[in-house]
Coordinates of C-alpha atoms and ligand atoms in Angstrom, one line a residue:
X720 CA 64.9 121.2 41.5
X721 CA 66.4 118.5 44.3
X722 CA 69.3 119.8 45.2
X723 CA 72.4 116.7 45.6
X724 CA 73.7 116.4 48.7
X725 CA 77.3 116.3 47.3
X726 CA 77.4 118.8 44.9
X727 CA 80.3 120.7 44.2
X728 CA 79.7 123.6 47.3
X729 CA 79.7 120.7 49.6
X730 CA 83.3 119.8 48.2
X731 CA 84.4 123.8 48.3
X732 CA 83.7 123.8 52.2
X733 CA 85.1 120.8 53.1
X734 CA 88.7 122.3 53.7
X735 CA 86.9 125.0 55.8
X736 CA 85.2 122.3 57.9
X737 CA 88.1 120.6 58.6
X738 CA 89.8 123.7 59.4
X739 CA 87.3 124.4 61.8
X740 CA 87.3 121.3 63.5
X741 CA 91.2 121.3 64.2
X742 CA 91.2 124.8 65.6
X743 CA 88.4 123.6 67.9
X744 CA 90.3 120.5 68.4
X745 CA 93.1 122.9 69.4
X746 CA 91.6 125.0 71.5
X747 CA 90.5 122.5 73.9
X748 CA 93.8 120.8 74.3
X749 CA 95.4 123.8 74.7
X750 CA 92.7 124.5 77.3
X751 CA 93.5 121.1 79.1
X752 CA 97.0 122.5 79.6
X753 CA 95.8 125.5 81.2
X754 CA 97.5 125.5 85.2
X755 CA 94.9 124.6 87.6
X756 CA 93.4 127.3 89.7
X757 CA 95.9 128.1 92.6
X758 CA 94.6 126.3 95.6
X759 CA 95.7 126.5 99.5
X760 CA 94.7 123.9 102.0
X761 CA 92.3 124.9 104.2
X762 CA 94.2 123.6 107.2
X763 CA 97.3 125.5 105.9
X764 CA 95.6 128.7 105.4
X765 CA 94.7 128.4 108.9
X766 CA 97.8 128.1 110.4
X767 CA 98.2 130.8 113.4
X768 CA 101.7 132.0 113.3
X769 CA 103.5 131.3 116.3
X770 CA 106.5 134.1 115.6
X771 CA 105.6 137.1 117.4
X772 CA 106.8 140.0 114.9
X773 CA 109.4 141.4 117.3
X774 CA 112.1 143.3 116.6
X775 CA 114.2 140.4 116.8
X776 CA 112.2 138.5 114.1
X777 CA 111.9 141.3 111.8
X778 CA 115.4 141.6 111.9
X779 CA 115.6 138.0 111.1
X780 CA 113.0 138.3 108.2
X781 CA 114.6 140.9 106.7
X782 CA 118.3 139.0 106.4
X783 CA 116.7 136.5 104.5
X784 CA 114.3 138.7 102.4
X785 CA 117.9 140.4 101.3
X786 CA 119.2 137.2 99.9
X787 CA 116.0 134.9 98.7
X788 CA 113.8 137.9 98.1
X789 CA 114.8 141.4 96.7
X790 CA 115.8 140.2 93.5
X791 CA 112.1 140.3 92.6
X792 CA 110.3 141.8 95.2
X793 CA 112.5 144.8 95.5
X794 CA 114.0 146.5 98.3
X795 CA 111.6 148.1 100.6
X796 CA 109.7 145.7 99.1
X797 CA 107.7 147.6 96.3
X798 CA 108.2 145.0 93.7
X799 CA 110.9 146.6 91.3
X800 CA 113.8 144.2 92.4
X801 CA 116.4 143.5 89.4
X802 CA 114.4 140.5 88.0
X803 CA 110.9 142.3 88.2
X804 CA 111.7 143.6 84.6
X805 CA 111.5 140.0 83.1
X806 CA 109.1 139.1 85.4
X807 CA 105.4 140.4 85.7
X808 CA 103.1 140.7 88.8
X809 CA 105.7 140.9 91.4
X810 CA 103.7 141.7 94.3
X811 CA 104.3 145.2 95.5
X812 CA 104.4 144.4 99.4
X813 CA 104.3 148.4 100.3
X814 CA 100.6 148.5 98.7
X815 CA 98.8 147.9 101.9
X816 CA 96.1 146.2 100.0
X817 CA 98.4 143.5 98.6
X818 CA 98.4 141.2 101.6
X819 CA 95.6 142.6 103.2
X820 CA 93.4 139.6 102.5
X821 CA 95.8 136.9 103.2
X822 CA 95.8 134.7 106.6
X823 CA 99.3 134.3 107.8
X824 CA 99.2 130.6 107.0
X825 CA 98.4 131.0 103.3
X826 CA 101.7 133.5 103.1
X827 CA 103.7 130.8 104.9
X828 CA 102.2 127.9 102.4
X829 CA 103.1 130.7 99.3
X830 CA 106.5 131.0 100.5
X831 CA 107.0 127.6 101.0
X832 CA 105.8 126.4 97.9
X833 CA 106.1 129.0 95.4
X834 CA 103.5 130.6 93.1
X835 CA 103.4 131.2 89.5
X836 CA 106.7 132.3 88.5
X837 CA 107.7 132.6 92.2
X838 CA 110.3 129.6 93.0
X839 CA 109.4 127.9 96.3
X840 CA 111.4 128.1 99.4
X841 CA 111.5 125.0 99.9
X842 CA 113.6 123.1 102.3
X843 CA 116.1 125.9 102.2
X844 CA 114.1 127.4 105.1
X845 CA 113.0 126.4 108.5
X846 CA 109.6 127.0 109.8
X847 CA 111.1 129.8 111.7
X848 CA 112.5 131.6 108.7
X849 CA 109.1 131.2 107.1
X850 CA 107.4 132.8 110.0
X851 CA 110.1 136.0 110.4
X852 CA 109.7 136.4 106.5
X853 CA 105.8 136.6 106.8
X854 CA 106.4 139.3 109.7
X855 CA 108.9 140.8 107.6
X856 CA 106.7 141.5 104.7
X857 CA 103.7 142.6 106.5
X858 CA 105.8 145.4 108.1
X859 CA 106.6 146.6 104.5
X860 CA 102.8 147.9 103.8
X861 CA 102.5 151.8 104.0
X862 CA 100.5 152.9 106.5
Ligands
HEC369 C1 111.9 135.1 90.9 C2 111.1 136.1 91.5 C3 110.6 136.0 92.9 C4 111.3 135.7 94.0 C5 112.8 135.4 94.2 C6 110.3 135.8 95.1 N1 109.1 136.1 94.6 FE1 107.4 136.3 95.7 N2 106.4 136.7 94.0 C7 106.9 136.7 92.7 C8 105.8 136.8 91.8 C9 105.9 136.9 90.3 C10 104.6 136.9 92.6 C11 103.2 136.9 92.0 C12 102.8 135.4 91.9 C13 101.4 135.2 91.4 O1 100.4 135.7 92.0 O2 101.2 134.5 90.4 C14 105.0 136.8 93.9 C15 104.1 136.8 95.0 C16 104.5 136.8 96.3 C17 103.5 136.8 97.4 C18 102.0 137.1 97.3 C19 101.2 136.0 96.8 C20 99.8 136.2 96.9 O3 99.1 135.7 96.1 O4 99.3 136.9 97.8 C21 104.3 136.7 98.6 C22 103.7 136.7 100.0 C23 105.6 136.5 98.2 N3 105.7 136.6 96.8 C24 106.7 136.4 99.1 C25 108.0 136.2 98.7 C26 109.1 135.9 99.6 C27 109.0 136.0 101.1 C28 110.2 135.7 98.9 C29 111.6 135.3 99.4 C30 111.6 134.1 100.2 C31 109.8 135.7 97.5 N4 108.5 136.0 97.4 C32 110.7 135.6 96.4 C33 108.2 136.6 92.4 C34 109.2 136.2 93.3

């Protein structure tokens, strides 16, 4: 027997079809709205730090670390600061591995201009600040 082409299953698995076609339809927007992949100029990642980590510049770091920092980060720096509880994947600076595979210049660009649910630096910081905070929390890691 020739089956119809619109018999009555066709009409049953319309809905389903649809259905189908808007969760796919969904998916891919919501993919579209996915952050891009966190990227750091080359020539920024490359930046030597001119701040020699002296005592005097730790010092320095750590001022500003107190004020802009340890909310999140913690103090000590093992990522348990007061907001760390509503925030996730504070970096724990004391792990030695944390930073381990970070130039300089790519801390100073993160610091500068924020990542993920880190809020940027921005202008409140001069290049100097930038460079003693970088010093700063590369002394944290345990030995
Ligand atoms: C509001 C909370 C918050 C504050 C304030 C904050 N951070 Fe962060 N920080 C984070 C979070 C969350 C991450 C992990 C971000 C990610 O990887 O998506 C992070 C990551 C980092 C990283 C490592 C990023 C990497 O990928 O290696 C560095 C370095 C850093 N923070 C430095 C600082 C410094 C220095 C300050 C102060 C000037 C600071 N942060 C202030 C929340 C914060």
């Amino acid at each position: 027997m020739k089956k119809k082409l619109w018999n009555q299953e066709t009409f049953r698995k319309t809905p389903l079809v649809l259905l189908a076609l808007l969760f796919f339809g969904f998916a891919l927007w919501a993919q579209k709205d996915q952050p891009a992949e966190y990227k750091i100029p080359p020539e920024a990642a490359a930046k030597a730090n001119p701040v020699k980590p002296t005592a005097e510049s730790l010092a320095k770091g750590k001022k500003v670390y107190g004020v802009d920092c340890e909310v999140c980060h913690g103090k000590g720096g093992d990522g348990k600061g007061d907001m760390a509880s509503d925030i996730k994947n504070v970096t724990d600076f004391t792990n030695p591995d944390a930073l381990k595979n970070r130039t300089d210049g790519e801390l100073f660009y993160i610091i500068r201009n924020g990542k993920g649910e880190m809020p940027p630096e921005g202008d409140r910081a001069k290049n100097d600040d930038i460079w003693n905070l970088v010093n700063y929390i590369r002394s944290l890691a345990k030995k």
